[in-house]
Coordinates of C-alpha atoms and ligand atoms in Angstrom, one line a residue:
M1 CA -8.1 -25.0 40.4
P2 CA -7.1 -23.3 43.6
V3 CA -8.7 -24.8 47.4
S4 CA -11.0 -21.7 48.4
T5 CA -9.5 -21.2 51.6
S6 CA -9.3 -18.0 52.7
E7 CA -5.1 -17.6 52.0
S8 CA -5.3 -18.9 48.4
A9 CA -8.0 -16.0 47.9
Y10 CA -5.5 -13.6 50.1
D11 CA -3.5 -14.9 47.4
R12 CA -5.4 -14.6 44.4
R13 CA -5.9 -11.0 45.7
R14 CA -2.4 -9.6 46.2
L15 CA -1.7 -11.9 42.7
R16 CA -4.0 -9.7 41.6
Q17 CA -2.2 -6.4 43.1
W18 CA 1.2 -7.4 40.6
L19 CA -1.1 -7.3 38.3
A20 CA -2.2 -4.1 38.8
G21 CA 1.4 -3.6 39.4
E22 CA 0.7 -2.6 43.8
A23 CA 2.4 -5.1 44.9
R24 CA 6.2 -5.5 44.3
A25 CA 7.9 -8.7 43.6
D26 CA 11.0 -8.1 43.8
G27 CA 14.0 -10.7 43.3
V28 CA 11.4 -12.8 41.8
A29 CA 11.7 -13.9 37.9
R30 CA 8.7 -12.5 36.3
R31 CA 8.2 -16.0 34.7
D32 CA 8.2 -18.0 38.4
M33 CA 4.9 -14.4 39.0
L34 CA 3.4 -15.8 35.6
R35 CA 3.5 -19.7 36.5
L36 CA 1.7 -18.2 39.8
L37 CA -0.6 -16.4 38.2
A38 CA -1.7 -19.8 36.0
A39 CA -1.3 -22.3 38.9
A40 CA -4.2 -19.6 40.3
G41 CA -6.4 -19.7 37.3
L42 CA -6.0 -15.8 37.6
A43 CA -5.6 -14.0 34.8
S44 CA -5.5 -10.3 33.8
G45 CA -8.0 -9.3 31.2
G46 CA -5.3 -8.1 28.9
A47 CA -1.8 -7.0 28.6
L48 CA 0.5 -7.8 31.5
P49 CA 2.4 -4.9 32.6
A50 CA 6.2 -4.2 30.7
F51 CA 8.3 -3.9 33.4
A52 CA 12.0 -1.9 32.6
A53 CA 14.9 -4.8 32.5
P54 CA 14.1 -6.7 35.7
A55 CA 16.3 -6.0 38.4
F56 CA 17.0 -9.6 39.1
A57 CA 18.5 -13.1 38.2
A58 CA 20.5 -11.8 34.3
P59 CA 17.9 -14.8 31.8
T60 CA 19.9 -17.8 31.4
N61 CA 19.4 -20.8 28.9
T62 CA 16.3 -21.7 30.2
T63 CA 14.3 -18.1 30.6
A64 CA 13.5 -15.8 28.5
P65 CA 11.9 -12.4 28.4
G66 CA 7.4 -12.7 28.6
I67 CA 7.5 -17.0 27.9
V68 CA 5.4 -18.9 30.5
K69 CA 6.0 -22.4 29.7
P70 CA 9.7 -24.2 31.3
L71 CA 12.2 -23.9 28.3
P72 CA 14.6 -26.8 28.6
D73 CA 18.1 -26.7 27.9
D74 CA 17.5 -30.1 26.7
R75 CA 15.3 -28.6 23.6
F76 CA 15.1 -24.9 23.5
T77 CA 17.4 -22.6 23.0
V78 CA 16.3 -19.0 23.6
R79 CA 17.1 -16.4 21.6
G80 CA 16.1 -12.4 22.7
T81 CA 12.3 -13.3 23.5
N82 CA 11.6 -16.1 21.5
A83 CA 12.7 -19.5 22.5
E84 CA 14.0 -21.9 19.3
S85 CA 13.1 -25.5 19.5
K86 CA 15.6 -27.9 19.1
F87 CA 14.8 -30.3 16.2
A88 CA 17.4 -33.3 18.5
S89 CA 13.9 -33.4 20.8
F90 CA 11.7 -33.9 18.4
A91 CA 13.3 -37.4 18.0
G92 CA 10.4 -40.3 18.2
T93 CA 8.1 -37.4 20.1
G94 CA 5.3 -39.0 16.8
Y95 CA 3.8 -36.5 14.3
H96 CA 2.4 -33.8 16.1
T97 CA 5.3 -31.5 18.0
P98 CA 3.9 -31.7 22.1
A99 CA 3.4 -27.9 23.6
D100 CA 6.8 -28.2 26.2
R101 CA 9.2 -28.6 22.7
F102 CA 6.7 -26.3 20.0
F103 CA 9.1 -23.3 19.1
V104 CA 7.7 -19.8 20.6
R105 CA 8.1 -16.5 18.9
N106 CA 6.4 -13.5 21.2
H107 CA 7.2 -10.2 19.6
T108 CA 6.7 -8.8 22.8
S109 CA 5.3 -11.6 26.0
T110 CA 2.5 -14.4 26.3
P111 CA -0.3 -12.1 28.3
V112 CA -1.6 -14.5 30.6
L113 CA -5.6 -14.1 29.1
D114 CA -8.6 -14.8 31.4
A115 CA -11.2 -17.3 29.5
A116 CA -13.3 -16.3 31.3
D117 CA -12.9 -12.3 30.1
W118 CA -11.8 -12.8 26.4
R119 CA -14.2 -11.2 23.7
L120 CA -13.8 -11.3 20.3
T121 CA -14.5 -7.9 18.4
V122 CA -15.7 -9.1 14.9
H123 CA -16.1 -5.0 12.9
G124 CA -15.3 -2.5 10.0
A125 CA -16.8 -1.6 6.8
G126 CA -16.3 -5.4 5.1
L127 CA -19.5 -6.1 7.3
R128 CA -23.3 -5.3 6.7
G129 CA -23.7 -4.3 9.9
G130 CA -22.2 -3.0 13.2
P131 CA -19.4 -5.0 15.0
V132 CA -19.8 -8.3 16.6
D133 CA -19.0 -9.7 20.1
L134 CA -18.2 -13.5 20.3
T135 CA -17.2 -15.1 23.9
L136 CA -15.1 -18.1 23.9
R137 CA -18.0 -19.9 24.5
D138 CA -19.8 -18.3 21.7
L139 CA -17.1 -19.8 19.1
K140 CA -17.4 -23.4 21.1
R141 CA -21.3 -23.3 19.8
L142 CA -20.0 -23.3 15.7
P143 CA -19.4 -25.9 14.8
A144 CA -16.0 -27.5 15.3
V145 CA -13.4 -28.5 13.1
T146 CA -9.2 -30.0 13.7
R147 CA -7.0 -29.3 11.2
T148 CA -3.3 -30.0 11.0
A149 CA -1.1 -28.3 10.7
F150 CA 2.3 -26.6 10.9
V151 CA 3.7 -23.2 12.4
E152 CA 6.3 -21.8 10.8
C153 CA 8.1 -18.1 11.2
A154 CA 8.9 -17.5 7.8
G155 CA 12.9 -16.7 9.4
N156 CA 13.7 -19.7 9.7
G157 CA 16.7 -20.9 8.8
R158 CA 17.6 -17.7 8.5
S159 CA 21.4 -17.8 10.7
F160 CA 22.1 -20.5 7.6
F161 CA 22.0 -17.1 5.1
T162 CA 25.2 -16.5 6.7
S163 CA 26.5 -19.2 7.6
Q164 CA 26.9 -20.9 4.7
Q165 CA 26.1 -17.8 2.2
G166 CA 27.7 -15.5 3.4
Q167 CA 25.3 -13.0 3.4
P168 CA 24.2 -11.1 6.2
V169 CA 20.8 -10.4 7.3
S170 CA 18.8 -8.7 9.8
G171 CA 16.4 -10.7 12.4
T172 CA 16.4 -13.5 14.6
A173 CA 19.6 -16.0 14.4
W174 CA 17.4 -19.3 13.6
T175 CA 18.4 -22.7 12.9
L176 CA 15.8 -24.9 11.0
G177 CA 14.1 -25.1 15.3
A178 CA 11.5 -22.0 14.3
I179 CA 8.6 -25.0 13.5
G180 CA 6.0 -26.3 15.2
T181 CA 3.1 -29.5 14.0
A182 CA 0.1 -29.3 15.6
S183 CA -3.4 -30.8 15.6
W184 CA -5.8 -27.7 15.7
R185 CA -9.3 -27.6 16.6
G186 CA -10.9 -24.1 16.7
V187 CA -13.7 -22.9 14.2
R188 CA -13.7 -22.0 10.9
L189 CA -12.8 -18.5 10.1
A190 CA -15.1 -18.8 7.8
D191 CA -18.2 -19.5 9.6
V192 CA -17.3 -16.4 12.0
L193 CA -17.2 -13.6 9.1
R194 CA -20.3 -15.6 7.8
R195 CA -21.9 -15.2 10.7
A196 CA -20.8 -11.5 11.6
G197 CA -21.8 -10.6 7.5
L198 CA -20.1 -10.5 5.3
H199 CA -20.0 -7.7 2.4
R200 CA -20.2 -8.4 -1.0
R201 CA -17.3 -5.6 -1.2
A202 CA -15.5 -7.2 1.9
V203 CA -11.5 -8.0 0.4
D204 CA -9.4 -8.3 3.3
V205 CA -9.4 -8.9 6.9
L206 CA -6.9 -7.7 10.0
P207 CA -7.0 -10.3 12.9
R208 CA -4.9 -8.0 15.5
G209 CA -3.7 -10.1 18.9
L210 CA -4.2 -8.4 22.4
D211 CA 0.0 -9.1 23.1
P212 CA 1.3 -5.1 24.3
D213 CA 2.5 -3.4 21.5
Y214 CA 5.5 -3.3 19.7
V215 CA 8.3 -1.4 19.8
T216 CA 11.3 -1.5 17.3
A217 CA 15.0 -1.5 18.2
D218 CA 15.0 2.6 17.3
G219 CA 11.8 3.5 19.4
T220 CA 8.8 3.5 17.2
N221 CA 5.8 1.9 18.0
L222 CA 4.5 -0.5 15.5
G223 CA 1.2 -1.1 18.2
R224 CA -0.2 -4.7 18.5
V225 CA 0.8 -7.4 16.6
R226 CA -0.7 -7.9 13.3
R227 CA -1.0 -8.4 9.8
P228 CA -4.6 -8.6 6.7
L229 CA -4.6 -11.3 5.2
P230 CA -7.2 -11.4 1.9
L231 CA -10.7 -13.0 2.0
S232 CA -9.9 -15.6 -0.3
K233 CA -7.8 -16.7 2.4
A234 CA -9.7 -16.1 4.9
L235 CA -12.7 -17.9 4.1
D236 CA -10.8 -20.9 2.2
D237 CA -9.2 -22.7 5.3
V238 CA -7.9 -20.5 8.5
L239 CA -9.1 -21.9 11.7
L240 CA -9.9 -20.2 15.0
A241 CA -8.4 -22.1 17.5
Y242 CA -8.7 -22.6 20.6
E243 CA -6.7 -25.8 21.1
M244 CA -3.6 -27.7 20.4
N245 CA -3.2 -31.6 20.2
G246 CA -6.7 -32.2 22.7
E247 CA -5.7 -29.1 25.1
P248 CA -6.4 -26.3 25.4
L249 CA -4.0 -24.6 24.0
P250 CA -0.9 -23.1 26.4
Y251 CA -0.3 -19.2 27.2
D252 CA 2.6 -19.6 24.8
H253 CA 0.9 -20.6 22.1
G254 CA -2.7 -18.2 22.3
F255 CA -4.8 -18.9 24.5
P256 CA -7.4 -18.6 24.1
V257 CA -7.4 -18.1 21.0
R258 CA -5.8 -17.9 17.8
V259 CA -5.1 -17.6 14.2
V260 CA -3.5 -20.4 11.9
V261 CA -3.4 -19.9 8.2
P262 CA -2.0 -23.7 7.2
S263 CA 0.6 -23.2 5.1
W264 CA 1.3 -19.7 5.4
I265 CA 4.5 -17.8 7.4
G266 CA 3.9 -18.5 11.0
I267 CA 2.9 -14.3 11.0
A268 CA -0.4 -14.9 9.9
S269 CA -1.3 -16.8 12.6
V270 CA -1.5 -14.2 15.1
K271 CA -2.3 -15.3 18.8
W272 CA -4.2 -13.9 21.8
V273 CA -6.6 -12.7 19.4
G274 CA -8.9 -10.0 20.1
D275 CA -10.2 -8.6 17.0
I276 CA -11.0 -8.8 14.0
E277 CA -11.3 -5.8 11.1
V278 CA -13.2 -7.0 8.0
A279 CA -12.3 -3.9 5.2
D280 CA -14.1 -2.8 2.1
Q281 CA -10.8 -1.8 0.7
P282 CA -7.1 -2.6 1.2
L283 CA -5.5 -3.0 4.5
Y284 CA -1.9 -2.6 5.5
S285 CA 0.6 -2.6 8.6
P286 CA 3.9 -2.9 9.2
W287 CA 4.0 -6.3 9.2
N288 CA 2.7 -7.3 4.6
T289 CA 4.9 -3.5 4.2
D290 CA 7.9 -3.5 6.1
F291 CA 8.7 -6.9 7.5
Y292 CA 7.7 -10.0 5.8
R293 CA 9.1 -9.1 2.1
L294 CA 11.4 -9.5 0.5
F295 CA 13.9 -6.9 -0.1
G296 CA 17.6 -7.3 -1.2
A297 CA 19.4 -6.5 -5.0
A298 CA 17.3 -8.9 -6.8
Y299 CA 13.9 -8.2 -5.4
P300 CA 12.2 -4.6 -7.3
E301 CA 12.4 -0.8 -5.0
G302 CA 8.6 -2.0 -2.9
G303 CA 10.1 -5.4 -2.5
S304 CA 8.4 -8.4 -3.6
A305 CA 4.1 -9.3 -2.6
P306 CA 3.6 -9.5 0.7
L307 CA 5.1 -12.5 2.1
S308 CA 2.3 -16.1 2.1
R309 CA 3.6 -19.6 1.4
Q310 CA 6.3 -21.3 3.6
T311 CA 8.7 -22.6 0.9
V312 CA 10.4 -26.5 1.2
K313 CA 12.7 -27.7 4.2
S314 CA 14.5 -30.6 5.6
A315 CA 15.5 -30.5 9.2
W316 CA 18.2 -34.1 10.8
E317 CA 16.6 -34.8 14.5
L318 CA 20.6 -34.9 15.0
D319 CA 22.7 -32.1 17.4
W320 CA 24.5 -29.6 15.4
D321 CA 28.2 -31.4 16.0
A322 CA 26.4 -35.1 16.5
A323 CA 28.6 -36.6 18.1
L324 CA 28.3 -40.6 16.8
D325 CA 30.7 -43.9 16.9
A326 CA 32.3 -45.3 14.3
R327 CA 31.5 -47.8 12.7
V328 CA 28.6 -48.7 13.7
A329 CA 25.4 -48.9 12.1
H330 CA 22.6 -45.5 13.1
R331 CA 19.2 -44.8 12.0
L332 CA 18.8 -41.3 11.8
T333 CA 16.1 -39.2 11.5
G334 CA 14.2 -36.1 10.3
R335 CA 11.5 -34.1 9.1
S336 CA 10.6 -32.4 5.7
W337 CA 8.2 -29.9 4.7
S338 CA 6.7 -27.3 2.8
G339 CA 3.7 -24.8 2.6
A340 CA 3.2 -25.8 -0.9
G341 CA 1.9 -29.8 -0.5
G342 CA 2.8 -32.8 0.6
V343 CA 6.5 -33.3 0.2
V344 CA 7.0 -37.2 -2.0
R345 CA 10.6 -37.4 -1.7
V346 CA 13.6 -37.0 0.6
E347 CA 17.3 -37.6 -0.7
V348 CA 20.1 -37.6 1.9
S349 CA 24.0 -37.5 1.8
T350 CA 26.2 -38.9 4.6
D351 CA 29.4 -37.4 2.3
G352 CA 28.8 -34.2 1.8
G353 CA 27.0 -33.9 -1.5
A354 CA 29.4 -36.0 -3.2
S355 CA 26.4 -39.1 -3.4
W356 CA 23.3 -39.3 -2.5
R357 CA 19.7 -41.6 -2.7
R358 CA 16.6 -41.6 -0.9
A359 CA 15.8 -41.8 2.3
R360 CA 12.6 -43.9 4.0
L361 CA 9.4 -41.7 4.3
H362 CA 7.4 -42.3 7.0
D363 CA 4.3 -40.8 6.3
T364 CA 2.1 -40.3 3.7
P365 CA 2.5 -36.8 2.0
R366 CA 0.3 -34.1 3.2
R367 CA -0.5 -30.5 2.7
H368 CA 0.5 -28.2 6.2
G369 CA 2.5 -30.8 7.7
W370 CA 5.5 -32.7 7.3
V371 CA 6.9 -36.1 6.3
R372 CA 9.0 -38.4 9.2
W373 CA 12.1 -39.5 7.3
S374 CA 14.8 -42.5 7.6
T375 CA 18.2 -43.1 6.4
D376 CA 20.7 -45.8 8.2
W377 CA 24.6 -44.9 8.2
R378 CA 27.7 -46.6 9.1
P379 CA 30.3 -44.3 9.2
S380 CA 33.8 -45.8 8.3
A381 CA 36.0 -44.4 10.2
P382 CA 35.7 -41.8 12.9
G383 CA 36.6 -38.6 11.7
S384 CA 34.4 -35.1 10.7
Y385 CA 31.0 -35.5 8.0
T386 CA 28.3 -33.4 6.4
L387 CA 25.3 -34.8 6.4
L388 CA 23.4 -33.3 4.0
A389 CA 18.4 -33.6 3.1
R390 CA 17.2 -32.8 0.4
A391 CA 13.7 -32.5 0.2
T392 CA 10.7 -32.2 -2.7
D393 CA 7.0 -31.6 -2.6
S394 CA 4.1 -32.8 -4.8
A395 CA 4.5 -29.3 -6.9
G396 CA 7.7 -30.3 -7.6
R397 CA 9.8 -28.1 -5.5
T398 CA 13.5 -29.2 -4.6
Q399 CA 15.5 -27.3 -2.5
P400 CA 18.4 -25.8 -4.3
D401 CA 21.5 -25.7 -3.5
T402 CA 21.7 -21.9 -2.7
T403 CA 18.5 -19.7 -1.9
V404 CA 19.0 -16.2 -3.5
P405 CA 19.6 -13.4 -0.6
N406 CA 17.1 -11.3 0.5
T407 CA 18.1 -8.3 3.3
Q408 CA 15.8 -9.7 6.3
G409 CA 16.7 -13.5 6.4
Y410 CA 13.7 -15.0 5.1
L411 CA 12.1 -17.9 3.7
F412 CA 15.9 -19.4 3.2
D413 CA 15.3 -22.8 1.3
A414 CA 18.1 -24.4 0.7
V415 CA 20.4 -27.4 1.5
V416 CA 21.8 -27.5 4.6
R417 CA 24.6 -28.5 5.6
H418 CA 24.4 -30.7 9.2
P419 CA 28.4 -31.2 10.6
V420 CA 29.0 -34.3 12.6
R421 CA 32.0 -36.5 14.2
A422 CA 32.6 -39.7 13.9
V423 CA 33.9 -40.7 17.0
Ligands
MTE1 N1 -0.7 -11.8 18.7 C1 1.0 -11.8 18.2 N2 0.3 -13.1 16.8 C2 1.9 -13.7 16.9 C3 2.8 -13.4 17.3 C4 2.8 -12.2 18.1 O1 4.5 -12.1 18.8 N3 2.4 -11.7 18.9 N4 4.0 -14.4 15.9 C5 4.1 -14.4 15.2 C6 5.0 -14.9 14.7 S1 5.9 -13.9 14.1 C7 4.9 -16.2 14.4 S2 6.2 -17.1 14.1 C8 4.4 -17.3 15.5 C9 5.2 -18.4 16.7 O2 4.0 -18.9 16.6 P1 4.1 -19.4 18.4 O3 5.2 -18.8 19.2 O4 2.7 -20.1 18.5 O5 5.3 -21.5 17.8 O6 3.3 -16.1 15.1 C10 2.3 -15.8 15.3 N5 1.5 -14.7 15.8
MO2 MO1 7.6 -15.5 12.8

């Protein structure tokens, strides 16, 4: 908290003016301004002003437009407005992904909100009464629950459609680092909806973010990020989370409150939630019509049903083309997960898939989470090797050799061929 000297009071006023577009900060990176705001305990109470292309330093691989937290390049790969976690940086970090290594997927930019001004409005024809407004305090008075769940982008692994299968796809070219697992604390969405007075006819629930409108590359304004959730899932295990790994949510991950939809694709877990419409009829948004369905030769004209649960995946905690000492025994580690149940078996190959063996699992299979695993390997000679890991979940799903393609590159689940060098 800032000390209350007149200088700091002035500084806060200046920062407020900057937020209002009344102060200039030529030559200062926007990210640095955001950090100043955070340090001053200041926030905008709404979306930050959207700036045109910054006139200052070009982004390096340690900054992303609109992301507040530091993105050191040993932990993150910046992809547009997003930051992918480097899987190698998860090694030894424990079960839960520390916030300083957790990937960020932003359609626009992180709004720095003030918890004291924040309100959640629950409204719509699916309620028996009028709109209900809740403050953060109101939420914190409801019974708190803590739940471990991964958040994983529907496009995680997308780049492998192209690099392994030769198929062009649109969207952020993630490798496997668009996932993180955290312990989320908050209240059940079900409790909030019931308190707001659910009508018998309620069918869909539409949480909406407080980040700026999303404008597509061709200039279409799609409005604020929002995606309908069927009432059945909303009442099942969805959280309105205000803590991540025992701390208030970081700005980039939805401060002060985000939705967490366990095992579903990341877009369902709306960050910076400001209002929730409860509808008595099915709802649509671009995020369940144009995006987050499967389109392509193998799918119907209008696409598949809207995507919900994630698929099965595995990743090694190693850099791409990592160099390992030849003729030395290594303990290699990785993680596997699935949206359809816990991972019960992981098989690995260090010879490009010619032979397979079981990896050692270090966690018991658990829904909505991942398992850490390891395998010992001694490269017999210097040279190039291909590592593979293949998981099976409790629903009996095993990672295939290839994934049926879809134009937007969602739900890649095939075994990834990970190159390493023995030197
Ligand atoms: N309001 C809002 N919520 C959002 C998004 C967004 O851009 N705005 N991105 C979604 C997507 S596509 C993903 S994958 C997850 C990413 O969550 P994270 O940035 O905390 O890792 O947030 C989801 N929630
Ligand atoms: Mo996503």
